[in-house]
């Protein structure tokens, strides 16, 4: 996995009425990938297998990522069966959850009111060595190798900006004859108060077909 110094958000404990963000300046792990095609800030990436901690939450996008972050942060900060702290990673990934029968992964519901929020677990862990969650809302999931089309951008990541960059990403995919496998993922790397020009945001879409 890549390591980079970033300012990242950590959450308040579960049970707190509203999420509290605080900054943590540290070297954090990010998922490793190789780039097979690139055009400016648009890339085709090949990711290896990973393990994610995931929570599914209801509501609008902004509030859902806060609630999901809090649930998973509570798990990695030690609310697990062995009271083990798991290192923070980046980014926080948010994806709408579709109800599509007999497919995997399962990603966003038709109403658009349900979201999967997930952290990629540090690469040193396996499913056998990760601490077991106490909260049943936290699921540990093995994710196979995948190919993604991704667009990276700075600034604020409001829905208008996400939609604009998603459109650019889909055009990039269409030019290459690539088909989306599921709903887009939104990846956020920075604390909310990070200066806009220093932020790293991404829209990622899994590419259908076997990864290279």
Tab-separated table of C-alpha atoms in Angstrom:
chain	number	residue	atom	x	y	z
A	1	UNK	CA	0.000	0.000	0.000
A	2	UNK	CA	1.077	3.583	-0.619
A	3	UNK	CA	1.854	5.777	2.376
A	4	UNK	CA	1.427	9.546	2.371
A	5	UNK	CA	1.281	12.298	4.971
A	6	UNK	CA	-2.208	13.741	5.027
A	7	UNK	CA	-4.569	15.437	7.419
A	8	UNK	CA	-7.420	13.049	8.008
A	9	UNK	CA	-10.550	13.078	10.082
A	10	UNK	CA	-11.221	10.876	13.096
A	11	UNK	CA	-14.645	10.487	14.597
A	12	UNK	CA	-16.285	10.732	17.989
A	13	UNK	CA	-17.370	7.554	19.751
A	14	UNK	CA	-20.612	5.826	18.866
A	15	UNK	CA	-23.527	7.082	20.916
A	16	UNK	CA	-22.592	10.719	20.525
A	17	UNK	CA	-25.560	12.566	19.063
A	18	UNK	CA	-23.627	14.263	16.256
A	19	UNK	CA	-20.267	13.349	14.779
A	20	UNK	CA	-17.182	15.237	15.960
A	21	UNK	CA	-14.303	15.504	13.546
A	22	UNK	CA	-10.713	16.065	14.643
A	23	UNK	CA	-7.530	16.200	12.612
A	24	UNK	CA	-4.786	13.631	12.782
A	25	UNK	CA	-1.533	14.358	10.966
A	26	UNK	CA	0.177	11.033	10.332
A	27	UNK	CA	1.443	8.622	7.756
A	28	UNK	CA	-1.590	6.601	6.788
A	29	UNK	CA	-1.917	3.655	4.471
A	30	UNK	CA	-3.873	3.917	1.229
A	31	UNK	CA	-4.805	1.057	-1.104
A	32	UNK	CA	-2.122	0.151	-3.620
A	33	UNK	CA	-2.861	0.061	-7.333
A	34	UNK	CA	-1.181	0.212	-10.707
A	35	UNK	CA	-2.228	2.576	-13.493
A	36	UNK	CA	-2.829	0.879	-16.854
A	37	UNK	CA	-4.110	3.960	-18.719
A	38	UNK	CA	-4.023	7.676	-17.947
A	39	UNK	CA	-5.245	10.965	-19.398
A	40	UNK	CA	-4.621	13.978	-17.151
A	41	UNK	CA	-6.510	13.406	-13.911
A	42	UNK	CA	-8.333	10.345	-15.323
A	43	UNK	CA	-6.943	6.849	-14.799
A	44	UNK	CA	-7.685	3.169	-15.227
A	45	UNK	CA	-6.424	1.480	-12.066
A	46	UNK	CA	-5.809	-2.148	-11.180
A	47	UNK	CA	-6.399	-2.891	-7.473
A	48	UNK	CA	-5.414	-6.071	-5.680
A	49	UNK	CA	-7.622	-7.876	-3.141
A	50	UNK	CA	-8.450	-5.945	0.029
A	51	UNK	CA	-10.516	-6.252	3.188
A	52	UNK	CA	-12.931	-3.475	4.079
A	53	UNK	CA	-14.877	-2.578	7.197
A	54	UNK	CA	-18.297	-1.432	6.035
A	55	UNK	CA	-21.408	0.113	7.536
A	56	UNK	CA	-24.689	0.664	5.698
A	57	UNK	CA	-26.553	3.819	6.706
A	58	UNK	CA	-29.745	5.533	5.621
A	59	UNK	CA	-30.298	9.189	4.723
A	60	UNK	CA	-28.849	11.879	2.508
A	61	UNK	CA	-25.272	11.606	1.310
A	62	UNK	CA	-23.599	14.144	3.610
A	63	UNK	CA	-25.193	12.905	6.823
A	64	UNK	CA	-24.773	9.271	5.838
A	65	UNK	CA	-21.009	9.497	5.449
A	66	UNK	CA	-20.759	11.107	8.889
A	67	UNK	CA	-22.838	8.375	10.502
A	68	UNK	CA	-21.004	5.628	8.677
A	69	UNK	CA	-17.633	7.143	9.569
A	70	UNK	CA	-18.569	7.219	13.244
A	71	UNK	CA	-19.653	3.563	13.253
A	72	UNK	CA	-16.463	2.307	11.629
A	73	UNK	CA	-14.192	4.675	13.580
A	74	UNK	CA	-15.659	3.286	16.796
A	75	UNK	CA	-14.650	-0.204	15.627
A	76	UNK	CA	-11.056	0.697	14.679
A	77	UNK	CA	-10.536	2.764	17.835
A	78	UNK	CA	-11.027	-0.362	19.940
A	79	UNK	CA	-14.721	-1.200	20.233
A	80	UNK	CA	-14.150	-4.764	19.091
A	81	UNK	CA	-13.947	-8.155	20.748
A	82	UNK	CA	-10.224	-7.879	21.503
A	83	UNK	CA	-10.218	-4.116	22.257
A	84	UNK	CA	-7.558	-3.727	19.577
A	85	UNK	CA	-6.910	-0.422	17.864
A	86	UNK	CA	-6.653	-0.714	14.082
A	87	UNK	CA	-4.623	1.935	12.255
A	88	UNK	CA	-6.472	4.658	10.375
A	89	UNK	CA	-6.362	4.427	6.587
A	90	UNK	CA	-7.444	6.681	3.737
A	91	UNK	CA	-9.698	7.312	1.943
A	92	UNK	CA	-13.169	7.044	3.404
A	93	UNK	CA	-15.247	5.463	0.620
A	94	UNK	CA	-18.957	6.065	0.130
A	95	UNK	CA	-21.154	4.289	-2.381
A	96	UNK	CA	-24.901	4.185	-2.948
A	97	UNK	CA	-26.349	0.760	-2.242
A	98	UNK	CA	-28.297	-0.913	-5.053
A	99	UNK	CA	-30.687	-3.787	-4.558
A	100	UNK	CA	-29.823	-6.085	-7.450
A	101	UNK	CA	-30.773	-9.715	-6.893
A	102	UNK	CA	-28.065	-12.392	-6.973
A	103	UNK	CA	-25.116	-10.150	-7.745
A	104	UNK	CA	-21.974	-9.290	-5.849
A	105	UNK	CA	-21.016	-6.831	-4.639
A	106	UNK	CA	-24.375	-5.367	-3.749
A	107	UNK	CA	-24.332	-1.581	-4.157
A	108	UNK	CA	-27.145	1.079	-3.872
A	109	UNK	CA	-30.869	0.854	-3.479
A	110	UNK	CA	-33.255	2.338	-5.997
A	111	UNK	CA	-34.413	5.102	-3.646
A	112	UNK	CA	-30.883	6.441	-3.286
A	113	UNK	CA	-31.355	6.690	0.492
A	114	UNK	CA	-29.020	3.887	1.559
A	115	UNK	CA	-25.222	4.155	1.465
A	116	UNK	CA	-22.271	1.862	2.077
A	117	UNK	CA	-19.453	3.640	3.916
A	118	UNK	CA	-16.176	1.769	4.213
A	119	UNK	CA	-12.523	1.887	5.209
A	120	UNK	CA	-9.937	-0.386	3.609
A	121	UNK	CA	-8.205	-2.303	6.398
A	122	UNK	CA	-4.396	-2.116	6.774
A	123	UNK	CA	-2.635	-4.614	4.529
A	124	UNK	CA	-1.006	-6.492	7.431
A	125	UNK	CA	-4.366	-7.992	8.423
A	126	UNK	CA	-6.211	-11.030	7.136
A	127	UNK	CA	-9.808	-11.983	7.851
A	128	UNK	CA	-8.444	-14.303	10.540
A	129	UNK	CA	-6.319	-11.662	12.285
A	130	UNK	CA	-8.649	-8.658	12.170
A	131	UNK	CA	-10.462	-8.084	15.477
A	132	UNK	CA	-14.130	-9.064	15.353
A	133	UNK	CA	-16.606	-6.168	15.502
A	134	UNK	CA	-18.849	-5.806	18.548
A	135	UNK	CA	-21.342	-3.621	16.711
A	136	UNK	CA	-23.399	-5.747	14.286
A	137	UNK	CA	-23.591	-2.718	11.968
A	138	UNK	CA	-19.896	-3.229	11.105
A	139	UNK	CA	-19.202	-5.898	8.481
A	140	UNK	CA	-15.764	-7.135	7.447
A	141	UNK	CA	-15.770	-7.983	3.730
A	142	UNK	CA	-13.144	-9.518	1.457
A	143	UNK	CA	-13.014	-7.571	-1.807
A	144	UNK	CA	-11.407	-9.303	-4.810
A	145	UNK	CA	-9.029	-7.681	-7.268
A	146	UNK	CA	-10.855	-5.063	-9.318
A	147	UNK	CA	-10.313	-2.590	-12.115
A	148	UNK	CA	-11.564	0.966	-11.620
A	149	UNK	CA	-11.820	4.057	-13.727
A	150	UNK	CA	-11.045	7.025	-11.480
A	151	UNK	CA	-10.994	10.798	-11.659
A	152	UNK	CA	-9.109	12.835	-9.064
A	153	UNK	CA	-9.928	16.434	-8.224
A	154	UNK	CA	-9.453	19.031	-5.500
A	155	UNK	CA	-11.868	21.582	-4.070
A	156	UNK	CA	-15.195	20.967	-2.387
A	157	UNK	CA	-16.950	17.676	-3.123
A	158	UNK	CA	-20.586	18.740	-3.131
A	159	UNK	CA	-23.068	16.748	-5.148
A	160	UNK	CA	-22.789	19.103	-8.111
A	161	UNK	CA	-19.015	18.620	-8.263
A	162	UNK	CA	-19.354	14.852	-7.864
A	163	UNK	CA	-21.910	14.706	-10.667
A	164	UNK	CA	-19.737	16.824	-12.973
A	165	UNK	CA	-16.671	14.662	-12.422
A	166	UNK	CA	-18.695	11.471	-12.749
A	167	UNK	CA	-19.890	12.660	-16.167
A	168	UNK	CA	-16.281	13.282	-17.230
A	169	UNK	CA	-15.300	9.841	-15.962
A	170	UNK	CA	-18.125	8.106	-17.826
A	171	UNK	CA	-17.133	9.905	-21.034
A	172	UNK	CA	-13.537	8.717	-20.508
A	173	UNK	CA	-14.814	5.150	-20.096
A	174	UNK	CA	-17.058	5.392	-23.158
A	175	UNK	CA	-14.130	6.500	-25.317
A	176	UNK	CA	-12.364	3.276	-24.312
A	177	UNK	CA	-15.378	1.018	-24.673
A	178	UNK	CA	-15.512	0.297	-20.940
A	179	UNK	CA	-18.715	-0.590	-19.109
A	180	UNK	CA	-19.538	0.210	-15.485
A	181	UNK	CA	-20.023	-2.794	-13.198
A	182	UNK	CA	-21.973	-0.897	-10.534
A	183	UNK	CA	-22.671	2.490	-8.979
A	184	UNK	CA	-19.862	5.042	-8.553
A	185	UNK	CA	-17.802	5.237	-5.397
A	186	UNK	CA	-16.813	8.533	-3.787
A	187	UNK	CA	-13.429	8.644	-2.042
A	188	UNK	CA	-12.470	11.408	0.401
A	189	UNK	CA	-8.964	11.808	1.804
A	190	UNK	CA	-9.036	14.924	3.976
A	191	UNK	CA	-10.554	16.570	7.026
A	192	UNK	CA	-13.500	18.899	6.284
A	193	UNK	CA	-11.515	22.048	7.057
A	194	UNK	CA	-8.619	21.238	4.724
A	195	UNK	CA	-8.081	24.103	2.295
A	196	UNK	CA	-9.996	23.340	-0.907
A	197	UNK	CA	-6.945	23.406	-3.189
A	198	UNK	CA	-5.194	20.858	-0.927
A	199	UNK	CA	-8.035	18.329	-0.911
A	200	UNK	CA	-7.984	15.006	-2.688
A	201	UNK	CA	-11.355	13.704	-3.799
A	202	UNK	CA	-12.097	10.941	-6.285
A	203	UNK	CA	-14.998	9.422	-8.154
A	204	UNK	CA	-14.320	5.775	-8.986
A	205	UNK	CA	-16.345	3.359	-11.100
A	206	UNK	CA	-15.623	-0.367	-11.199
A	207	UNK	CA	-15.021	-1.572	-14.763
A	208	UNK	CA	-16.948	-4.671	-15.836
A	209	UNK	CA	-14.902	-7.710	-16.794
A	210	UNK	CA	-11.891	-9.436	-15.316
A	211	UNK	CA	-9.111	-7.153	-13.978
A	212	UNK	CA	-5.812	-7.369	-15.834
